[in-house]
PDB file of C-alpha atoms in Angstrom:
ATOM      1  CA  UNK Q1064     127.840 166.702 112.980  1.00  0.00           C
ATOM      2  CA  UNK Q1065     129.559 163.940 112.078  1.00  0.00           C
ATOM      3  CA  UNK Q1066     127.351 161.126 109.969  1.00  0.00           C
ATOM      4  CA  UNK Q1067     126.441 158.013 112.140  1.00  0.00           C
ATOM      5  CA  UNK Q1068     126.869 154.419 110.504  1.00  0.00           C
ATOM      6  CA  UNK Q1069     123.896 152.691 109.870  1.00  0.00           C
ATOM      7  CA  UNK Q1070     123.589 148.413 108.819  1.00  0.00           C
ATOM      8  CA  UNK Q1071     124.219 149.038 105.452  1.00  0.00           C
ATOM      9  CA  UNK Q1072     127.996 149.739 106.199  1.00  0.00           C
ATOM     10  CA  UNK Q1073     128.184 146.372 107.647  1.00  0.00           C
ATOM     11  CA  UNK Q1074     127.346 145.009 104.492  1.00  0.00           C
ATOM     12  CA  UNK Q1075     130.247 146.307 102.800  1.00  0.00           C
ATOM     13  CA  UNK Q1076     133.736 143.740 101.959  1.00  0.00           C
ATOM     14  CA  UNK Q1077     135.921 144.800 105.095  1.00  0.00           C
ATOM     15  CA  UNK Q1078     137.875 147.899 104.417  1.00  0.00           C
ATOM     16  CA  UNK Q1079     141.729 148.665 105.103  1.00  0.00           C
ATOM     17  CA  UNK Q1080     141.120 150.448 108.154  1.00  0.00           C
ATOM     18  CA  UNK Q1081     143.548 154.101 107.913  1.00  0.00           C
ATOM     19  CA  UNK Q1082     145.820 153.744 110.970  1.00  0.00           C
ATOM     20  CA  UNK Q1083     147.820 156.311 112.629  1.00  0.00           C
ATOM     21  CA  UNK Q1084     151.534 155.254 112.868  1.00  0.00           C
ATOM     22  CA  UNK Q1085     151.647 157.465 116.239  1.00  0.00           C
ATOM     23  CA  UNK Q1086     148.845 154.746 117.325  1.00  0.00           C
ATOM     24  CA  UNK Q1087     150.870 151.680 115.812  1.00  0.00           C
ATOM     25  CA  UNK Q1088     154.435 151.377 114.921  1.00  0.00           C
ATOM     26  CA  UNK Q1089     155.420 150.171 111.027  1.00  0.00           C
ATOM     27  CA  UNK Q1090     155.610 146.490 111.600  1.00  0.00           C
ATOM     28  CA  UNK Q1091     152.254 146.094 112.966  1.00  0.00           C
ATOM     29  CA  UNK Q1092     150.945 148.565 109.962  1.00  0.00           C
ATOM     30  CA  UNK Q1093     152.684 146.299 107.234  1.00  0.00           C
ATOM     31  CA  UNK Q1094     150.720 142.921 109.410  1.00  0.00           C
ATOM     32  CA  UNK Q1095     147.388 144.522 109.790  1.00  0.00           C
ATOM     33  CA  UNK Q1096     147.711 145.985 105.817  1.00  0.00           C
ATOM     34  CA  UNK Q1097     148.593 141.866 104.319  1.00  0.00           C
ATOM     35  CA  UNK Q1098     145.858 139.963 106.697  1.00  0.00           C
ATOM     36  CA  UNK Q1099     143.540 142.496 104.843  1.00  0.00           C
ATOM     37  CA  UNK Q1100     144.156 141.490 101.330  1.00  0.00           C
ATOM     38  CA  UNK Q1101     145.244 138.276 102.304  1.00  0.00           C
ATOM     39  CA  UNK Q1102     142.449 135.256 102.608  1.00  0.00           C
ATOM     40  CA  UNK Q1103     144.240 132.935 104.869  1.00  0.00           C
ATOM     41  CA  UNK Q1104     142.543 133.184 108.176  1.00  0.00           C
ATOM     42  CA  UNK Q1105     145.646 132.239 109.913  1.00  0.00           C
ATOM     43  CA  UNK Q1106     147.314 134.961 108.262  1.00  0.00           C
ATOM     44  CA  UNK Q1107     144.567 137.447 109.918  1.00  0.00           C
ATOM     45  CA  UNK Q1108     145.024 135.852 113.381  1.00  0.00           C
ATOM     46  CA  UNK Q1109     148.641 136.104 113.429  1.00  0.00           C
ATOM     47  CA  UNK Q1110     147.894 140.036 112.413  1.00  0.00           C
ATOM     48  CA  UNK Q1111     145.326 140.359 115.049  1.00  0.00           C
ATOM     49  CA  UNK Q1112     147.917 139.119 118.156  1.00  0.00           C
ATOM     50  CA  UNK Q1113     150.670 140.794 116.728  1.00  0.00           C
ATOM     51  CA  UNK Q1114     148.560 143.679 117.528  1.00  0.00           C
ATOM     52  CA  UNK Q1115     146.641 143.435 120.361  1.00  0.00           C
ATOM     53  CA  UNK Q1116     149.171 144.850 122.640  1.00  0.00           C
ATOM     54  CA  UNK Q1117     148.588 148.167 120.096  1.00  0.00           C
ATOM     55  CA  UNK Q1118     147.380 151.685 121.128  1.00  0.00           C
ATOM     56  CA  UNK Q1119     144.391 151.519 119.213  1.00  0.00           C
ATOM     57  CA  UNK Q1120     140.843 153.157 118.808  1.00  0.00           C
ATOM     58  CA  UNK Q1121     137.668 151.269 120.025  1.00  0.00           C
ATOM     59  CA  UNK Q1122     136.935 151.509 116.151  1.00  0.00           C
ATOM     60  CA  UNK Q1123     139.958 150.252 115.600  1.00  0.00           C
ATOM     61  CA  UNK Q1124     140.148 147.251 118.141  1.00  0.00           C
ATOM     62  CA  UNK Q1125     136.176 146.292 116.818  1.00  0.00           C
ATOM     63  CA  UNK Q1126     137.131 145.770 113.409  1.00  0.00           C
ATOM     64  CA  UNK Q1127     140.103 143.573 114.727  1.00  0.00           C
ATOM     65  CA  UNK Q1128     137.563 141.161 117.033  1.00  0.00           C
ATOM     66  CA  UNK Q1129     135.493 141.064 113.648  1.00  0.00           C
ATOM     67  CA  UNK Q1130     138.573 140.107 111.326  1.00  0.00           C
ATOM     68  CA  UNK Q1131     139.115 137.538 114.571  1.00  0.00           C
ATOM     69  CA  UNK Q1132     135.604 136.480 114.458  1.00  0.00           C
ATOM     70  CA  UNK Q1133     135.567 136.390 110.364  1.00  0.00           C
ATOM     71  CA  UNK Q1134     138.866 134.087 110.257  1.00  0.00           C
ATOM     72  CA  UNK Q1135     137.525 131.320 113.214  1.00  0.00           C
ATOM     73  CA  UNK Q1136     134.518 130.677 110.817  1.00  0.00           C
ATOM     74  CA  UNK Q1137     136.202 130.738 107.570  1.00  0.00           C
ATOM     75  CA  UNK Q1138     138.211 127.971 109.653  1.00  0.00           C
ATOM     76  CA  UNK Q1139     135.129 126.174 110.875  1.00  0.00           C
ATOM     77  CA  UNK Q1140     134.104 126.264 107.250  1.00  0.00           C
ATOM     78  CA  UNK Q1141     137.194 124.726 106.024  1.00  0.00           C
ATOM     79  CA  UNK Q1142     136.726 122.011 108.658  1.00  0.00           C
ATOM     80  CA  UNK Q1143     133.539 121.053 107.195  1.00  0.00           C
ATOM     81  CA  UNK Q1144     134.851 121.558 103.241  1.00  0.00           C
ATOM     82  CA  UNK Q1145     137.660 119.085 104.127  1.00  0.00           C
ATOM     83  CA  UNK Q1146     135.985 116.354 106.283  1.00  0.00           C
ATOM     84  CA  UNK Q1147     132.668 115.870 103.511  1.00  0.00           C
ATOM     85  CA  UNK Q1148     136.254 115.633 100.809  1.00  0.00           C
ATOM     86  CA  UNK Q1149     138.176 113.165 102.769  1.00  0.00           C
ATOM     87  CA  UNK Q1150     134.415 110.816 103.128  1.00  0.00           C
ATOM     88  CA  UNK Q1151     134.426 110.840  99.367  1.00  0.00           C
ATOM     89  CA  UNK Q1152     137.811 109.924  98.659  1.00  0.00           C
ATOM     90  CA  UNK Q1153     137.085 106.846 101.506  1.00  0.00           C
ATOM     91  CA  UNK Q1154     133.890 106.736  99.482  1.00  0.00           C
ATOM     92  CA  UNK Q1155     131.754 107.285 101.606  1.00  0.00           C
ATOM     93  CA  UNK Q1156     127.845 109.136 100.224  1.00  0.00           C
ATOM     94  CA  UNK Q1157     127.468 111.212 103.444  1.00  0.00           C
ATOM     95  CA  UNK Q1158     128.961 112.515 106.716  1.00  0.00           C
ATOM     96  CA  UNK Q1159     127.845 112.339 109.754  1.00  0.00           C
ATOM     97  CA  UNK Q1160     125.585 115.091 111.210  1.00  0.00           C
ATOM     98  CA  UNK Q1161     127.596 115.196 114.463  1.00  0.00           C
ATOM     99  CA  UNK Q1162     130.324 115.862 112.694  1.00  0.00           C
ATOM    100  CA  UNK Q1163     129.402 119.164 110.544  1.00  0.00           C
ATOM    101  CA  UNK Q1164     129.710 120.779 113.706  1.00  0.00           C
ATOM    102  CA  UNK Q1165     132.493 121.924 114.526  1.00  0.00           C
ATOM    103  CA  UNK Q1166     132.656 125.034 116.537  1.00  0.00           C
ATOM    104  CA  UNK Q1167     133.925 124.508 119.895  1.00  0.00           C
ATOM    105  CA  UNK Q1168     131.628 126.883 122.061  1.00  0.00           C
ATOM    106  CA  UNK Q1169     128.469 125.152 120.079  1.00  0.00           C
ATOM    107  CA  UNK Q1170     130.301 121.713 121.385  1.00  0.00           C
ATOM    108  CA  UNK Q1171     130.783 122.573 125.073  1.00  0.00           C
ATOM    109  CA  UNK Q1172     126.978 123.965 125.663  1.00  0.00           C
ATOM    110  CA  UNK Q1173     126.023 121.211 123.981  1.00  0.00           C
ATOM    111  CA  UNK Q1174     127.549 118.025 124.878  1.00  0.00           C
ATOM    112  CA  UNK Q1175     126.636 114.669 123.468  1.00  0.00           C
ATOM    113  CA  UNK Q1176     123.542 116.696 122.308  1.00  0.00           C
ATOM    114  CA  UNK Q1177     123.937 114.372 118.619  1.00  0.00           C
ATOM    115  CA  UNK Q1178     123.672 111.896 120.570  1.00  0.00           C
ATOM    116  CA  UNK Q1179     120.364 111.700 122.184  1.00  0.00           C
ATOM    117  CA  UNK Q1180     117.318 109.396 120.906  1.00  0.00           C
ATOM    118  CA  UNK Q1181     115.870 112.388 119.161  1.00  0.00           C
ATOM    119  CA  UNK Q1182     119.258 114.078 117.583  1.00  0.00           C
ATOM    120  CA  UNK Q1183     119.869 110.265 116.218  1.00  0.00           C
ATOM    121  CA  UNK Q1184     116.420 109.965 114.469  1.00  0.00           C
ATOM    122  CA  UNK Q1185     116.913 113.121 113.121  1.00  0.00           C
ATOM    123  CA  UNK Q1186     120.552 112.493 112.220  1.00  0.00           C
ATOM    124  CA  UNK Q1187     119.867 109.327 110.524  1.00  0.00           C
ATOM    125  CA  UNK Q1188     116.623 110.846 108.345  1.00  0.00           C
ATOM    126  CA  UNK Q1189     119.283 113.756 107.491  1.00  0.00           C
ATOM    127  CA  UNK Q1190     121.958 111.485 106.597  1.00  0.00           C
ATOM    128  CA  UNK Q1191     119.642 109.225 104.354  1.00  0.00           C
ATOM    129  CA  UNK Q1192     118.477 112.240 102.542  1.00  0.00           C
ATOM    130  CA  UNK Q1193     122.589 113.255 101.817  1.00  0.00           C
ATOM    131  CA  UNK Q1194     123.253 110.195 100.534  1.00  0.00           C
ATOM    132  CA  UNK Q1195     120.464 109.987  98.187  1.00  0.00           C
ATOM    133  CA  UNK Q1196     119.734 111.492  94.985  1.00  0.00           C
ATOM    134  CA  UNK Q1197     117.665 114.601  95.776  1.00  0.00           C
ATOM    135  CA  UNK Q1198     119.469 117.915  96.109  1.00  0.00           C
ATOM    136  CA  UNK Q1199     119.682 119.226  99.947  1.00  0.00           C
ATOM    137  CA  UNK Q1200     120.249 122.283 100.636  1.00  0.00           C
ATOM    138  CA  UNK Q1201     122.057 124.406 101.980  1.00  0.00           C
ATOM    139  CA  UNK Q1202     125.136 122.348 100.969  1.00  0.00           C
ATOM    140  CA  UNK Q1203     126.820 119.440 103.835  1.00  0.00           C
ATOM    141  CA  UNK Q1204     129.670 122.193 105.409  1.00  0.00           C
ATOM    142  CA  UNK Q1205     126.809 124.740 106.032  1.00  0.00           C
ATOM    143  CA  UNK Q1206     124.388 122.546 107.332  1.00  0.00           C
ATOM    144  CA  UNK Q1207     125.628 124.006 111.138  1.00  0.00           C
ATOM    145  CA  UNK Q1208     126.395 127.171 109.325  1.00  0.00           C
ATOM    146  CA  UNK Q1209     124.560 129.375 111.597  1.00  0.00           C
ATOM    147  CA  UNK Q1210     126.217 127.457 115.115  1.00  0.00           C
ATOM    148  CA  UNK Q1211     129.374 127.446 113.459  1.00  0.00           C
ATOM    149  CA  UNK Q1212     129.921 131.121 112.658  1.00  0.00           C
ATOM    150  CA  UNK Q1213     128.361 132.474 115.689  1.00  0.00           C
ATOM    151  CA  UNK Q1214     130.071 131.041 118.741  1.00  0.00           C
ATOM    152  CA  UNK Q1215     127.992 130.346 122.024  1.00  0.00           C
ATOM    153  CA  UNK Q1216     128.576 133.438 123.605  1.00  0.00           C
ATOM    154  CA  UNK Q1217     128.263 135.891 121.523  1.00  0.00           C
ATOM    155  CA  UNK Q1218     124.386 135.401 120.746  1.00  0.00           C
ATOM    156  CA  UNK Q1219     122.169 137.748 121.554  1.00  0.00           C
ATOM    157  CA  UNK Q1220     118.824 136.927 119.381  1.00  0.00           C
ATOM    158  CA  UNK Q1221     117.963 133.830 117.339  1.00  0.00           C
ATOM    159  CA  UNK Q1222     116.029 134.795 113.728  1.00  0.00           C
ATOM    160  CA  UNK Q1223     114.622 131.603 112.458  1.00  0.00           C
ATOM    161  CA  UNK Q1224     113.093 131.405 109.036  1.00  0.00           C
ATOM    162  CA  UNK Q1225     109.328 129.797 107.984  1.00  0.00           C
ATOM    163  CA  UNK Q1226     110.290 128.641 104.726  1.00  0.00           C
ATOM    164  CA  UNK Q1227     113.349 126.595 103.492  1.00  0.00           C
ATOM    165  CA  UNK Q1228     114.942 126.903 100.377  1.00  0.00           C
ATOM    166  CA  UNK Q1229     114.684 125.244  97.068  1.00  0.00           C
ATOM    167  CA  UNK Q1230     117.021 126.589  94.696  1.00  0.00           C
ATOM    168  CA  UNK Q1231     120.476 125.074  94.273  1.00  0.00           C
ATOM    169  CA  UNK Q1232     122.848 128.541  95.831  1.00  0.00           C
ATOM    170  CA  UNK Q1233     120.004 130.392  97.531  1.00  0.00           C
ATOM    171  CA  UNK Q1234     120.984 128.044 100.815  1.00  0.00           C
ATOM    172  CA  UNK Q1235     123.789 129.320 103.275  1.00  0.00           C
ATOM    173  CA  UNK Q1236     122.877 128.300 106.416  1.00  0.00           C
ATOM    174  CA  UNK Q1237     121.850 131.281 107.898  1.00  0.00           C
ATOM    175  CA  UNK Q1238     117.678 132.106 108.399  1.00  0.00           C
ATOM    176  CA  UNK Q1239     116.966 135.070 105.430  1.00  0.00           C
ATOM    177  CA  UNK Q1240     120.750 134.776 103.832  1.00  0.00           C
ATOM    178  CA  UNK Q1241     121.754 134.698 100.509  1.00  0.00           C
ATOM    179  CA  UNK Q1242     124.568 134.696  98.771  1.00  0.00           C
ATOM    180  CA  UNK Q1243     125.517 137.862  96.685  1.00  0.00           C
ATOM    181  CA  UNK Q1244     124.325 138.055  93.816  1.00  0.00           C
ATOM    182  CA  UNK Q1245     121.069 135.584  94.301  1.00  0.00           C
ATOM    183  CA  UNK Q1246     117.593 138.070  94.101  1.00  0.00           C
ATOM    184  CA  UNK Q1247     117.095 139.013  97.511  1.00  0.00           C
ATOM    185  CA  UNK Q1248     114.020 137.187  99.236  1.00  0.00           C
ATOM    186  CA  UNK Q1249     110.675 139.154  99.653  1.00  0.00           C
ATOM    187  CA  UNK Q1250     111.291 138.717 103.093  1.00  0.00           C
ATOM    188  CA  UNK Q1251     114.458 139.943 103.456  1.00  0.00           C
ATOM    189  CA  UNK Q1252     113.677 142.815 101.516  1.00  0.00           C
ATOM    190  CA  UNK Q1253     110.551 143.344 103.845  1.00  0.00           C
ATOM    191  CA  UNK Q1254     113.452 143.564 106.650  1.00  0.00           C
ATOM    192  CA  UNK Q1255     115.489 145.604 105.312  1.00  0.00           C
ATOM    193  CA  UNK Q1256     112.311 148.511 104.651  1.00  0.00           C
ATOM    194  CA  UNK Q1257     111.393 148.358 108.281  1.00  0.00           C
ATOM    195  CA  UNK Q1258     114.760 149.180 109.292  1.00  0.00           C
ATOM    196  CA  UNK Q1259     114.891 151.793 106.739  1.00  0.00           C
ATOM    197  CA  UNK Q1260     111.425 153.266 107.868  1.00  0.00           C
ATOM    198  CA  UNK Q1261     112.050 152.992 111.520  1.00  0.00           C
ATOM    199  CA  UNK Q1262     115.835 153.875 112.361  1.00  0.00           C
ATOM    200  CA  UNK Q1263     116.685 155.426 108.475  1.00  0.00           C
ATOM    201  CA  UNK Q1264     118.801 152.818 107.837  1.00  0.00           C
ATOM    202  CA  UNK Q1265     120.597 152.066 103.784  1.00  0.00           C
ATOM    203  CA  UNK Q1266     118.797 149.415 102.001  1.00  0.00           C
ATOM    204  CA  UNK Q1267     122.196 146.607 101.082  1.00  0.00           C
ATOM    205  CA  UNK Q1268     122.548 146.108  97.715  1.00  0.00           C
ATOM    206  CA  UNK Q1269     122.240 142.581  98.470  1.00  0.00           C
ATOM    207  CA  UNK Q1270     120.644 140.004 101.212  1.00  0.00           C
ATOM    208  CA  UNK Q1271     124.358 138.351 102.815  1.00  0.00           C
ATOM    209  CA  UNK Q1272     123.874 138.471 106.583  1.00  0.00           C
ATOM    210  CA  UNK Q1273     126.724 136.718 107.365  1.00  0.00           C
ATOM    211  CA  UNK Q1274     128.218 139.865 108.887  1.00  0.00           C
ATOM    212  CA  UNK Q1275     124.792 139.458 111.523  1.00  0.00           C
ATOM    213  CA  UNK Q1276     126.285 136.142 112.319  1.00  0.00           C
ATOM    214  CA  UNK Q1277     129.493 137.110 113.138  1.00  0.00           C
ATOM    215  CA  UNK Q1278     128.203 138.830 116.231  1.00  0.00           C
ATOM    216  CA  UNK Q1279     130.932 141.972 116.555  1.00  0.00           C
ATOM    217  CA  UNK Q1280     129.409 144.963 115.589  1.00  0.00           C
ATOM    218  CA  UNK Q1281     129.235 145.974 118.596  1.00  0.00           C
ATOM    219  CA  UNK Q1282     128.371 150.152 119.855  1.00  0.00           C
ATOM    220  CA  UNK Q1283     131.233 152.154 118.795  1.00  0.00           C
ATOM    221  CA  UNK Q1284     131.990 156.130 119.271  1.00  0.00           C
ATOM    222  CA  UNK Q1285     131.275 157.369 116.169  1.00  0.00           C
ATOM    223  CA  UNK Q1286     127.695 156.079 116.697  1.00  0.00           C
ATOM    224  CA  UNK Q1287     125.386 159.338 116.964  1.00  0.00           C
ATOM    225  CA  UNK Q1288     122.274 157.039 117.651  1.00  0.00           C
ATOM    226  CA  UNK Q1289     121.948 154.849 120.714  1.00  0.00           C
ATOM    227  CA  UNK Q1290     118.936 153.136 119.122  1.00  0.00           C
ATOM    228  CA  UNK Q1291     121.058 152.393 115.970  1.00  0.00           C
ATOM    229  CA  UNK Q1292     123.802 150.586 118.276  1.00  0.00           C
ATOM    230  CA  UNK Q1293     121.859 148.657 120.211  1.00  0.00           C
ATOM    231  CA  UNK Q1294     119.698 147.269 116.626  1.00  0.00           C
ATOM    232  CA  UNK Q1295     123.464 146.099 115.765  1.00  0.00           C
ATOM    233  CA  UNK Q1296     124.029 144.514 118.860  1.00  0.00           C
ATOM    234  CA  UNK Q1297     121.137 142.863 119.158  1.00  0.00           C
ATOM    235  CA  UNK Q1298     121.184 141.601 115.288  1.00  0.00           C
TER     236      UNK Q1298
END
């Protein structure tokens, strides 16, 4: 019996797909292989476009969709970082909060939301704090990481954390998530334990939840357990 995939599979670095030459022309296989080892989001997106007409399996199409979403998330983060760098070059102490939400689907869903009185007051408070001497977490370019990573039309569940991160290198703009190499928060450890107890999922070795935020790991044909696919599809 074929083994089913668990959430731990989605916490591992993206692996190069083994693509059959009978399904994809050699030129397209070459493009995909290059994109898997290239960190340039534009290259990844180009490879996806070039291969979109190929007769791929469901799992291959899902992997390509994941790479496309990952490239978009990287582009958004870079755009925020560039805006912050430009502000520093111009001698500004901070970037306006409204300039750090760059995901187009959210801008369309929340037109002028950050211009409303309550949002302006909140933005001014955060901007004053950012321009002071007190460390602010997460870093400015990750303040809207949750929205810039997950397009509005892909949101299926909203996870809200209770406690803020208070140490450097921990916060990454995603509730419960910490970068690889950082101790996994006890609350996230409990979440992993529940998943293992309820569904038999393996416990990941780190707490980076970026793949949850990308929201593209849908039901794959290799999933044996419908509950597994439902959980992954929801978070």
